[in-house]
Coordinates of C-alpha atoms in Angstrom, one line a residue:
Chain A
X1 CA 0.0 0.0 0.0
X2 CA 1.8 3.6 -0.7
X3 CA 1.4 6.2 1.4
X4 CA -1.4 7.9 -0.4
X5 CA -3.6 4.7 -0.2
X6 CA -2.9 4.6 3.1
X7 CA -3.9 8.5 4.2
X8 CA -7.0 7.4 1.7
X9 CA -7.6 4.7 3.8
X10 CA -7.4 6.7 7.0
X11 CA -9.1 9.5 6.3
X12 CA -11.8 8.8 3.7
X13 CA -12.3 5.6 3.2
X14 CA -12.4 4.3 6.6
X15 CA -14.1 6.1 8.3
X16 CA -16.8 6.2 5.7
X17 CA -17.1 2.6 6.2
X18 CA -17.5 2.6 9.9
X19 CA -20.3 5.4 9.2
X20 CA -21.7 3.0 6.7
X21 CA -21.9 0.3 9.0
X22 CA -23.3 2.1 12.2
X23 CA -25.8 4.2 10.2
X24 CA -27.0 1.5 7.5
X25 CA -26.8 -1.4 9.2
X26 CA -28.6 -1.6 12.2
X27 CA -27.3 -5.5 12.5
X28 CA -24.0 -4.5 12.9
X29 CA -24.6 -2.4 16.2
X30 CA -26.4 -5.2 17.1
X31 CA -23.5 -7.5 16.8
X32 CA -21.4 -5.2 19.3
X33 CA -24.0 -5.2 21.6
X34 CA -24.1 -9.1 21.9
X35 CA -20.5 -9.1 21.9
X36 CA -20.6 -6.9 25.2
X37 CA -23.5 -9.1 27.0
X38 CA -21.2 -12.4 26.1
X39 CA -17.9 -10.6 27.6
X40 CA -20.0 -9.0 30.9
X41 CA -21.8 -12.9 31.2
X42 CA -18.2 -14.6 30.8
X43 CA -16.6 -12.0 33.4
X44 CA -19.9 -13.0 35.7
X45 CA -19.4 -17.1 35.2
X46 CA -16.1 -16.7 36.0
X47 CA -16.1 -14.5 39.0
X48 CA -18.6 -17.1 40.6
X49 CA -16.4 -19.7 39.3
X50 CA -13.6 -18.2 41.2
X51 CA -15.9 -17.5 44.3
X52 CA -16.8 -21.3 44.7
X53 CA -13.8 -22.2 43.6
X54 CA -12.5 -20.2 47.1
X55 CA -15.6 -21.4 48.8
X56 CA -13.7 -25.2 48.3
X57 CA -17.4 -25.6 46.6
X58 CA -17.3 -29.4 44.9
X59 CA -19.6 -29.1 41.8
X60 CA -21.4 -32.3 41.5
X61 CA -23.5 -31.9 38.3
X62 CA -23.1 -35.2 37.7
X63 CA -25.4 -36.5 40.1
X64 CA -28.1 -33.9 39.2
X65 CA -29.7 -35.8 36.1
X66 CA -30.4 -38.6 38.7
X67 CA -33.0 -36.4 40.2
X68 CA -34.8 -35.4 37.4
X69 CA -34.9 -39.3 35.2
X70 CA -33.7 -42.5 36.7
X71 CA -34.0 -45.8 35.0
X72 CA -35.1 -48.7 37.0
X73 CA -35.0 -52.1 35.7
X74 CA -35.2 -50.6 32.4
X75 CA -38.4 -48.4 33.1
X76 CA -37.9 -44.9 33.1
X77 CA -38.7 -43.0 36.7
X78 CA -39.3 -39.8 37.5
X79 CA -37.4 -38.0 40.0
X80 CA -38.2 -35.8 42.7
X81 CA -37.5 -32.8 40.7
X82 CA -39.9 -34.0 37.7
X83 CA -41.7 -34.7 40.4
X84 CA -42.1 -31.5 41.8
X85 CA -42.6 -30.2 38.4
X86 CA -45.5 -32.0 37.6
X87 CA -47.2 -30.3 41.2
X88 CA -46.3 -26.9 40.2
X89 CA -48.0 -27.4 36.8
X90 CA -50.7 -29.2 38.1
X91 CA -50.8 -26.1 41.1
X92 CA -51.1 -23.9 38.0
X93 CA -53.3 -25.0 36.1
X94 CA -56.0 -25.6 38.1
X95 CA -55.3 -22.0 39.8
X96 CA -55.5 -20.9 36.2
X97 CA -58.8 -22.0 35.8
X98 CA -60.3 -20.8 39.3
X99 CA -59.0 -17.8 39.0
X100 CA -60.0 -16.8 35.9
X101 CA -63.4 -17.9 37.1
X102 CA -63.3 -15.8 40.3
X103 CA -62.0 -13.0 38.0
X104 CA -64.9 -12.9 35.9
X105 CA -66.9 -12.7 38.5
X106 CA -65.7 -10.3 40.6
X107 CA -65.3 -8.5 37.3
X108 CA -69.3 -8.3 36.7
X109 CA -69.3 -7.9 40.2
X110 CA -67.9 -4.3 40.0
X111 CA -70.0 -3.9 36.7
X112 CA -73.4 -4.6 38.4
X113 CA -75.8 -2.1 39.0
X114 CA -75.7 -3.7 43.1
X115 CA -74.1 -1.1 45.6
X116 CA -73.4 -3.9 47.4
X117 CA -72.0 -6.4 44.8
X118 CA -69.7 -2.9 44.1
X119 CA -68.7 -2.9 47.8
X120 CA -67.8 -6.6 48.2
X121 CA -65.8 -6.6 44.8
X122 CA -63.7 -3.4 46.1
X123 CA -63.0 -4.8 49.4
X124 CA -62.0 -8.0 48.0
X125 CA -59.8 -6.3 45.4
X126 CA -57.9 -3.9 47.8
X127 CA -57.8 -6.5 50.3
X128 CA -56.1 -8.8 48.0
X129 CA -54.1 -6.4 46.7
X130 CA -53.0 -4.7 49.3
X131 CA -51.5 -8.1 51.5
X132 CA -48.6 -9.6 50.6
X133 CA -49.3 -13.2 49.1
X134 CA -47.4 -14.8 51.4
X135 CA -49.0 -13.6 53.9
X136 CA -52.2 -14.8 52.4
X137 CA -51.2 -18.2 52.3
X138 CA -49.9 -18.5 55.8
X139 CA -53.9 -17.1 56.6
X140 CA -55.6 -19.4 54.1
X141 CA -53.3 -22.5 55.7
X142 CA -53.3 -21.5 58.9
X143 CA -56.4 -19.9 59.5
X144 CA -59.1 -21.5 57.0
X145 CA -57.7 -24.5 56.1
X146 CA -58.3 -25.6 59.4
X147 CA -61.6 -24.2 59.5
X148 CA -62.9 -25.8 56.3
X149 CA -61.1 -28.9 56.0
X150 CA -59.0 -28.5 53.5
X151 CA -55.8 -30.3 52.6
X152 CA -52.4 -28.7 51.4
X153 CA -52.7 -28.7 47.7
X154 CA -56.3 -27.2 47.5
X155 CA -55.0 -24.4 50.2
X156 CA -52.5 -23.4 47.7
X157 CA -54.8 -23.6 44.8
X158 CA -57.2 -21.7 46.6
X159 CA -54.9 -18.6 47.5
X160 CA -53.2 -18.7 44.5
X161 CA -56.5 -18.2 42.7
X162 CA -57.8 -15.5 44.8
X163 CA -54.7 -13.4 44.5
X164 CA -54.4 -14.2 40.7
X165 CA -58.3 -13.6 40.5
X166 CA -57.8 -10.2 41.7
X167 CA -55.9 -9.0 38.7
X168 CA -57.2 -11.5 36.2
X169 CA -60.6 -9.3 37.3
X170 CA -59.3 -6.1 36.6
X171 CA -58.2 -7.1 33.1
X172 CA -61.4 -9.0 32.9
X173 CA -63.4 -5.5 33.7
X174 CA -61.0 -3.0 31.4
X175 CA -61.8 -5.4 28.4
X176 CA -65.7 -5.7 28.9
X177 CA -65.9 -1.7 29.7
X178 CA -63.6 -1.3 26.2
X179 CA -66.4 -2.5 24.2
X180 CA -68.2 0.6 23.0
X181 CA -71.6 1.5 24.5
X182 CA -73.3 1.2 20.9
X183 CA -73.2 -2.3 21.7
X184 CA -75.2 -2.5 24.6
X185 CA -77.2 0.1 23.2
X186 CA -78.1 -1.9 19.9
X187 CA -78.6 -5.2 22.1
X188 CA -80.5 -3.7 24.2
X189 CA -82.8 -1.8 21.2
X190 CA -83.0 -5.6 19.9
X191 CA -84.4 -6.8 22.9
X192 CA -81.7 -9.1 24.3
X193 CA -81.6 -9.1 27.9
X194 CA -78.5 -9.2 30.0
X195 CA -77.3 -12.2 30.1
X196 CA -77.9 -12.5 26.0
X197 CA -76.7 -9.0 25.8
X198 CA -73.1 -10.1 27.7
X199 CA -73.2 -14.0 26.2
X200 CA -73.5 -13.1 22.7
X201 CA -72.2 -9.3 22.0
X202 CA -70.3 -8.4 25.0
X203 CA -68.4 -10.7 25.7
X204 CA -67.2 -12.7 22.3
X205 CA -65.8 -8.8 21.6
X206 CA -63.8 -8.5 24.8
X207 CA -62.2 -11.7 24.6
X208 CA -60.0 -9.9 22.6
X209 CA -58.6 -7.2 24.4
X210 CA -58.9 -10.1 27.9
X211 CA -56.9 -13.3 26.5
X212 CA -53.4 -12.0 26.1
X213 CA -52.8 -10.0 29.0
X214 CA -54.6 -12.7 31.2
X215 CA -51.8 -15.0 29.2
X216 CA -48.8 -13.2 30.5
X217 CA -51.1 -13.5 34.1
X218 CA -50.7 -17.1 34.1
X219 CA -46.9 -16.1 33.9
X220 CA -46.6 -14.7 36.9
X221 CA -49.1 -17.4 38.6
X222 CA -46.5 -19.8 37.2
X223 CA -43.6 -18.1 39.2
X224 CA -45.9 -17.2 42.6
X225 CA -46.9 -21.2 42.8
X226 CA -43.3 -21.1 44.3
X227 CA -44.5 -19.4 47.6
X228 CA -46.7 -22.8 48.2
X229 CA -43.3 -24.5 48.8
X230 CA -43.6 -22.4 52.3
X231 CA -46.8 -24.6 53.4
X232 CA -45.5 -27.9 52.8
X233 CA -46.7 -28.4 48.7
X234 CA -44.3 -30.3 47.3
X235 CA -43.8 -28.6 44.1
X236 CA -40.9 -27.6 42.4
X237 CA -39.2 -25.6 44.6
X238 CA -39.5 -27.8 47.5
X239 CA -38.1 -30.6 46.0
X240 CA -35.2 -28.7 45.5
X241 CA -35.6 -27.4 49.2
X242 CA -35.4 -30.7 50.2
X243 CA -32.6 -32.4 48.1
X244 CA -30.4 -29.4 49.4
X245 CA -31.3 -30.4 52.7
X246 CA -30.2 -34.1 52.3
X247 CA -27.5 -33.5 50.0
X248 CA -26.0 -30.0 49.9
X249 CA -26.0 -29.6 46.3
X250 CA -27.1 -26.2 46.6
X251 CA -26.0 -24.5 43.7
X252 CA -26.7 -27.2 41.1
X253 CA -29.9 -27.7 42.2
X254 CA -31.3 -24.1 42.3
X255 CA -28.8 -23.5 39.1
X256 CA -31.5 -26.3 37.4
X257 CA -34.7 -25.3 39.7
X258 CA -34.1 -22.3 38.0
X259 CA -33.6 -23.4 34.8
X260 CA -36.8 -24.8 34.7
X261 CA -39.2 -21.8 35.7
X262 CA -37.3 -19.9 33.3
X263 CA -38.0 -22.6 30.0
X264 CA -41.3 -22.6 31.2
X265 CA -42.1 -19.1 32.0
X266 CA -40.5 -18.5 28.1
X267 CA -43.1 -21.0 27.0
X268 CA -45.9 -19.3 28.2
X269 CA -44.8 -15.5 27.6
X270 CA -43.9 -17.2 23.7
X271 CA -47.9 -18.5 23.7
X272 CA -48.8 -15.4 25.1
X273 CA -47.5 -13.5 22.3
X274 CA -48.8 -15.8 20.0
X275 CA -52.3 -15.5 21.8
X276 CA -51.7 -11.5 21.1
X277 CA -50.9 -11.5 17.7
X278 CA -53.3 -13.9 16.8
X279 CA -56.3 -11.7 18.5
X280 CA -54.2 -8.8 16.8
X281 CA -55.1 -10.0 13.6
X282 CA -58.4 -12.2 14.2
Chain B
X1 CA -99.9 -2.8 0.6
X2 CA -101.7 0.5 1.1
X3 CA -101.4 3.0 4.2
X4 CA -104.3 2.3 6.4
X5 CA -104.2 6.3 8.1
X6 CA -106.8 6.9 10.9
X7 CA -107.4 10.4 11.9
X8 CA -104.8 11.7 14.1
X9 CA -105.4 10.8 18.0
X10 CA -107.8 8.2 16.8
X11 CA -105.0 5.1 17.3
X12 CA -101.6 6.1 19.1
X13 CA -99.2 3.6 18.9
X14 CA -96.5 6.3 20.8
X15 CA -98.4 8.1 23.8
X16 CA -96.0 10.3 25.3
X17 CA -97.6 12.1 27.9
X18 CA -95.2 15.1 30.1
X19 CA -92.1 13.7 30.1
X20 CA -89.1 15.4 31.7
X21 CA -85.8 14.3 31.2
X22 CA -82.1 16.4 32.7
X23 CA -78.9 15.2 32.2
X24 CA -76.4 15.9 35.2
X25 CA -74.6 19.2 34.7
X26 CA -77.8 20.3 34.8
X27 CA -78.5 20.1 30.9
X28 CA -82.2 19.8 30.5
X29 CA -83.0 17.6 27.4
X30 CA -86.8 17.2 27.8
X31 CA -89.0 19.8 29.2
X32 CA -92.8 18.7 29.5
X33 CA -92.5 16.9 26.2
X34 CA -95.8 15.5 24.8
X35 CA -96.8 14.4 21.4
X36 CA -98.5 10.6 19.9
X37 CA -97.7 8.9 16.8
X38 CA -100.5 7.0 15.3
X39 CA -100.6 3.9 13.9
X40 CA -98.2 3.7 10.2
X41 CA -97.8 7.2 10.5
X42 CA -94.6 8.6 9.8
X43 CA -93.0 11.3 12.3
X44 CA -90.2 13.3 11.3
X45 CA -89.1 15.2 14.0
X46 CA -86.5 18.4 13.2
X47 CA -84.6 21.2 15.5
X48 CA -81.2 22.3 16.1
X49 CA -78.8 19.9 17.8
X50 CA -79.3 19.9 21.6
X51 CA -82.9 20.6 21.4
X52 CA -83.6 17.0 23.0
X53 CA -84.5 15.3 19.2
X54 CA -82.2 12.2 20.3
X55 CA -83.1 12.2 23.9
X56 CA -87.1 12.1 22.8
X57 CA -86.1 9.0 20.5
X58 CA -83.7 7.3 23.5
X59 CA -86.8 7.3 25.9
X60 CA -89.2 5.7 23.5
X61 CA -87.4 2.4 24.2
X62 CA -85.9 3.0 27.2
X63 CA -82.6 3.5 26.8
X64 CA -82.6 6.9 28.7
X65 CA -85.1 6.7 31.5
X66 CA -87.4 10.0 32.2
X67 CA -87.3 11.8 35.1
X68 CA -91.2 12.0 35.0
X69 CA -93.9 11.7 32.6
X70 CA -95.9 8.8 30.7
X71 CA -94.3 6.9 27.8
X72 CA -97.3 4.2 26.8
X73 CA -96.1 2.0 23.4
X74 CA -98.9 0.1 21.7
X75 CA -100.7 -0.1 24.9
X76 CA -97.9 -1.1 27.4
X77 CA -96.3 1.7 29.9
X78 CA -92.7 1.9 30.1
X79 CA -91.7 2.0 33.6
X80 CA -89.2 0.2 35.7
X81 CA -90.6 -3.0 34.7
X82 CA -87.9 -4.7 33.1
X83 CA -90.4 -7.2 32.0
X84 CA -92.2 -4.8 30.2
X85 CA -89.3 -2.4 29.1
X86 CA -88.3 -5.8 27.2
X87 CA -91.6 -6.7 25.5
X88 CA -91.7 -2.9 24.1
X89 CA -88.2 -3.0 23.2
X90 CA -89.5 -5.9 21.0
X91 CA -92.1 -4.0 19.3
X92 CA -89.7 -1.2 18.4
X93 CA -86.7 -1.2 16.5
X94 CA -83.8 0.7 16.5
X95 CA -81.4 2.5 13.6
X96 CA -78.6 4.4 15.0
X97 CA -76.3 7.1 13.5
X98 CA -73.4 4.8 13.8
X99 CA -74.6 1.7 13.4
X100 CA -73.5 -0.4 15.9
X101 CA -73.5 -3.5 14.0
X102 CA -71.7 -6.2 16.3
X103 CA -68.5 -6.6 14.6
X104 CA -67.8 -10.0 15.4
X105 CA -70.3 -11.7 13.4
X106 CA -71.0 -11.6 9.9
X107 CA -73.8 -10.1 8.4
X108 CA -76.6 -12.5 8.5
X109 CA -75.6 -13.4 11.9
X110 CA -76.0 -9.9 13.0
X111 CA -79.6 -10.3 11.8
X112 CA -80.1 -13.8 13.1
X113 CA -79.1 -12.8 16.8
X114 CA -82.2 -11.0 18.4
X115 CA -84.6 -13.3 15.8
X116 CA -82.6 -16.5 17.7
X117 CA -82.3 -15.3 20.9
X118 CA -85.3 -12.8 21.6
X119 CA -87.9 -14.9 19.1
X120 CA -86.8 -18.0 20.1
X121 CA -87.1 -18.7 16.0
X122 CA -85.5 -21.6 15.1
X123 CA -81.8 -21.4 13.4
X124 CA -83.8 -22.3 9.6
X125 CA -86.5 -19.9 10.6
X126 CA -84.3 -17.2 11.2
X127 CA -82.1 -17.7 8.3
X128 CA -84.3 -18.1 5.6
X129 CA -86.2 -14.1 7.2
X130 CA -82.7 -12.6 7.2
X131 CA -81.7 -13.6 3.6
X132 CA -85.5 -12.0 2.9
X133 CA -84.4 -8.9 4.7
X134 CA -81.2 -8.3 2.7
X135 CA -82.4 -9.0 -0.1
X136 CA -85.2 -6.1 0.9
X137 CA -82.3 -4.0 1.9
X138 CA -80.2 -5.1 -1.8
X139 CA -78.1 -6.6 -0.2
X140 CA -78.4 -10.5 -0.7
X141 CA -74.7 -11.2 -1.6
X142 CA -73.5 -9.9 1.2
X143 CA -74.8 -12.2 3.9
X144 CA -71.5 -13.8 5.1
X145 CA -69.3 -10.7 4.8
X146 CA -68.1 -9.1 8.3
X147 CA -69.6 -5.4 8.8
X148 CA -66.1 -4.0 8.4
X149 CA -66.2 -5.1 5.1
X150 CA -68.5 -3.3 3.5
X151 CA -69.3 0.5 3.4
X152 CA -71.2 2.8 5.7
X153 CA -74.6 3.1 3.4
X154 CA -74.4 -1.0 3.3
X155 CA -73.2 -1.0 6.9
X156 CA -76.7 1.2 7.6
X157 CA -79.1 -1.0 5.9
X158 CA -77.8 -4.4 7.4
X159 CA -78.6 -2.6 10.6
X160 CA -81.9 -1.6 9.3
X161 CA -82.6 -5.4 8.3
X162 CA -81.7 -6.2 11.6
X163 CA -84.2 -3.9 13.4
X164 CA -86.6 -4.9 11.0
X165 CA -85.8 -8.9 11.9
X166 CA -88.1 -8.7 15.2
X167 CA -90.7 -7.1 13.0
X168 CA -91.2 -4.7 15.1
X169 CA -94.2 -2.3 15.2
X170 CA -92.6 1.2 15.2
X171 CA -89.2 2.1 13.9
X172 CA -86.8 4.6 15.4
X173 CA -84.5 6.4 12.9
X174 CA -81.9 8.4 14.7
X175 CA -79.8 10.7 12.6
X176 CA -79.7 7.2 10.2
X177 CA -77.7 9.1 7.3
X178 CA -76.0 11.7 9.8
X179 CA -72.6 9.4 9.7
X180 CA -72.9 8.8 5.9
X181 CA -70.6 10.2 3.1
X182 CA -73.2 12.2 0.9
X183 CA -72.8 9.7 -2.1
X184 CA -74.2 6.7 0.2
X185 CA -77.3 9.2 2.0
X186 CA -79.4 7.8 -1.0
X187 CA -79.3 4.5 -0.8
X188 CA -80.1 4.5 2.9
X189 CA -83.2 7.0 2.3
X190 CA -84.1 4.9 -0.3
X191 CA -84.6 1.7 2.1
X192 CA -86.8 3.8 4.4
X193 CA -89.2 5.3 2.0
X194 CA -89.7 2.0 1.2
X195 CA -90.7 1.1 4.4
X196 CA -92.7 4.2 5.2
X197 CA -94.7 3.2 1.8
X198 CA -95.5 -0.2 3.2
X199 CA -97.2 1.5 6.2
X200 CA -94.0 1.3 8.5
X201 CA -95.1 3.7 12.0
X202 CA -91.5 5.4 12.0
X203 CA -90.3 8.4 14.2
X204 CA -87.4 9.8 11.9
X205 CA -84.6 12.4 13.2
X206 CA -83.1 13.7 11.0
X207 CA -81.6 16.6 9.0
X208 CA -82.5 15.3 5.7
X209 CA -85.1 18.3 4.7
X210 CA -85.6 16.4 1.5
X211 CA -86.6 13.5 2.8
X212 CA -88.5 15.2 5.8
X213 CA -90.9 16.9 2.9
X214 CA -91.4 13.9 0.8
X215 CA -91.7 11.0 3.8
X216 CA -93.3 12.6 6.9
X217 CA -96.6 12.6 7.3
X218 CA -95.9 15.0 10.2
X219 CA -93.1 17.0 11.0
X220 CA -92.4 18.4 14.8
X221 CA -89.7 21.2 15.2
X222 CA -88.0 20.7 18.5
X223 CA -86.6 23.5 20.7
X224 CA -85.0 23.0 23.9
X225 CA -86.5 20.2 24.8
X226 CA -90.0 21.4 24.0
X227 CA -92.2 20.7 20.8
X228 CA -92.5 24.2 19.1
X229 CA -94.4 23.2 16.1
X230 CA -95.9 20.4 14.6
X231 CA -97.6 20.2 10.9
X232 CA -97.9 18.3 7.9
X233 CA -95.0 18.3 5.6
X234 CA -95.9 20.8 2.8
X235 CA -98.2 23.2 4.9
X236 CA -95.3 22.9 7.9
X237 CA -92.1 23.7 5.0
X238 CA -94.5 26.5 3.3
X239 CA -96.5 28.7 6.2
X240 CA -94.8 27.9 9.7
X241 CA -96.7 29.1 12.2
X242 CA -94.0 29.9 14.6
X243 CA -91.2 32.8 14.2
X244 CA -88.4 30.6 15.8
X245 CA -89.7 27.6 13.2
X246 CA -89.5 30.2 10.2
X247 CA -85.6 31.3 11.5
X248 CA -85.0 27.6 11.7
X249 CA -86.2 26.2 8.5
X250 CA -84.6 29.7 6.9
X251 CA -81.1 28.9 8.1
X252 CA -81.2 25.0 6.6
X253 CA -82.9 25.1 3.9

């Protein structure tokens, strides 16, 4: 290269083409900014490589798989962890379903011409809203369970739906009141009473606006069914509790415990866009 | 079919007796409003905006309730009955200025609904009266198109078709054409002068002077909530009795 390519090459050519690439191409800042997440995620793995490493900490992922899958006389078992899984979904969806039921109801509830119905739907919401949900379960276990008989698993379903029922109602409410008033004004000019009126106009429109948002609900119910771990459920996280306890694998198990709630809290927010784009569109 | 007219008062259909009606701020819409609409008589009722036109047409099926006063429809009072708010809201259909036509259902279906649900009419039943209605309306081909599809004249007359589906014995028309691009005002007008000739009872706001002249039977000019005027159409457009209905009908027409 002579020396005039070369000033060419500094002063014109160069930094054209680091203009071109910043400005152009939006990929290419892109590409830096992965670059800096994988060097600030390496400098994190290794300084809790290092830490554990100090901490004399003996990784033993090895015996980790054994907890999910073990194969017994050529049948395939679960292990506690799978285990625990299955509870936690099983915790969810049936919360899910309660609680959008409870939503819906509290949500007409609020929207009912009753000053009392108003009142109960209020104090229900701010009292819900207003306690932490911890708290609620330790009340629901402590308190009612007791009082009405109920086992472990339904006390966790139970105050999992009526804290999730509390939101899921004001989502519920926001969608029905987004359907315009013509369309309780034309049902109602057509006769329909108020059932008909919310059955066949209302609600088929505010399903809508409702499903997605209540989608990225079930999210969070996904990650509070955790907290039932603190009255004895065995779900997810108190398997791991309890493997830590007999085994002191601490950070492999909450390292996968982890893991999982995060595939399948990904799962549900990737339906849940789905679910929006596909009302989007519909 | 032929109009079969009786002499005014002789058979009201719409006997609206004193009714008072104030909206919170305080707007009064209705002051001491009376006025009866006989039996396949066509009402057109004119004023400027505010002057309680709407609110009049609201309260005949109970979509605003009156403060006080009498509404009686085809013999039934409209109180807090819910019963009987329901059976009048059968006999009278509705056309609003923007629509409404439920947007999640096609066409037909919108016209199905209250025949299904209100008429109990079986699902055949129902279909085979709404494909009669469109077609009425011209607009046969259109029965499984969505209402977004199609413009705001055909939007208009599907709602029509479904008012018209619970045969109801008195139409509403409020500000039908009000929402309409002129070019599609026509098509809409058409449909109702169609039904006015087949004897259709219809109370008809509008600001369609045209139409008013050629329809109505009677015209009442509205004024802050009170009925300033009523007359036939040619005598009421020609000689008004009133000074305020002369300055009206000066600055519109």
């Amino acid at each position: 290269m002579s020396t005039a390519d070369r000033c060419a090459w500094r002063l014109e050519i160069g930094p054209a083409l680091l203009v071109y690439m910043k400005k152009r191409r939006p990929g290419f800042a892109r590409y830096v900014d992965v670059a800096k997440f994988i060097l600030v995620l390496a400098a994190c793995g290794y300084l809790i490589f290092r830490g554990s490493e100090q901490l004399g900490y003996n990784w033993h992922w090895q015996s980790i798989p054994g907890y999910l899958f073990t194969v017994h006389e050529g049948h395939l078992q679960i292990g506690p962890i799978t285990a625990g899984l299955l509870i936690t979904l099983e915790i969810t969806f049936f919360s899910l379903l309660l609680s959008a039921l409870v939503g819906f109801a509290v949500a007409l509830l609020r929207l009912s011409g009753s000053f009392v119905g108003r009142l109960l739907a209020m104090i229900y919401l701010e009292t819900i809203r207003n306690t932490p949900l911890l708290v609620q379960i330790f009340f629901l276990y402590f308190v009612m369970a007791p009082i009405l008989d109920i086992g472990r698993f339904a006390t966790a379903v139970l105050a999992l739906s009526f804290f999730e029922g509390a939101y899921a109602s004001e989502i519920i409410r926001s969608g029905i009141v987004a359907v315009p008033v013509g369309q309780w004004e034309a049902s109602h000019a057509l006769g329909l009473n108020r059932f008909d009126t919310y059955r066949a106009v209302i609600i088929p429109q505010a399903i809508r606006r409702i499903l997605p948002p209540l989608t990225s609900q079930a999210v969070s119910l996904l990650k509070d069914s955790a907290l039932v771990s603190t009255i004895a459920v065995y779900d997810l996280t108190m398997e791991g509790r309890t493997i830590i306890a007999e085994t002191f694998l601490t950070f492999e198990v909450w390292f996968t415990v982890a893991a999982i709630y995060l595939v399948l809290a990904l799962v549900m927010s990737f339906a849940a866009d789905q679910a929006k784009s596909y009302f989007q569109t519909a | 079919m032929n109009k079969q007219k009786t002499p005014a008062g002789n058979d009201p259909i719409i006997d609206v007796r004193r009714i008072c009606k104030t909206y919170p701020g305080p707007v009064i819409a209705l002051d001491d409003f009376s006025i009866t609409v006989d039996r396949g008589e066509v009402l057109v009722v004119i004023g400027p905006s505010g002057s309680g036109k709407s609110t009049f047409l609201r309260c005949l099926n109970g979509l605003e309730e009156v403060d006080s006063g009498e509404i009686i429809i085809d013999g039934i009072p409209l109180d807090e009955d819910e019963k009987k708010r329901l059976q009048i809201r059968r006999e009278v259909g509705m056309v609003f200025q923007s629509f409404n036509l439920f947007p999640h259902l096609t066409v037909r279906k919108n016209i199905d609904l209250a025949q299904r649900l209100v008429r109990k009419k079986s699902r055949i039943e129902a279909l085979e009266f709404s494909l009669h209605l469109l077609d009425q309306v011209g607009l046969a081909d259109m029965a499984d198109r969505y209402p977004h599809q199609l413009s705001g004249g055909q939007q208009q007359r599907v709602a029509i078709a479904r008012a018209l589906a619970m045969m109801p014995a008195v139409m509403l028309f409020d500000e039908a054409t009000s929402a309409l691009d002129p070019e599609m005002i026509g098509e809409v007008l058409d449909v109702m002068r169609g039904l006015a000739r087949r004897g259709m009872t219809m109370v008809v706001v509008t600001h369609e002077m045209g139409f008013a002249r050629e329809v109505s039977d009677r015209i009442a000019f509205m004024e802050e909530g009170r009925l300033v005027e009523e007359g036939c159409g040619e005598v009421f457009f020609s000689h008004p009795e009133r000074l305020r209905t002369k300055e009206f009908l000066r600055q519109i027409l």
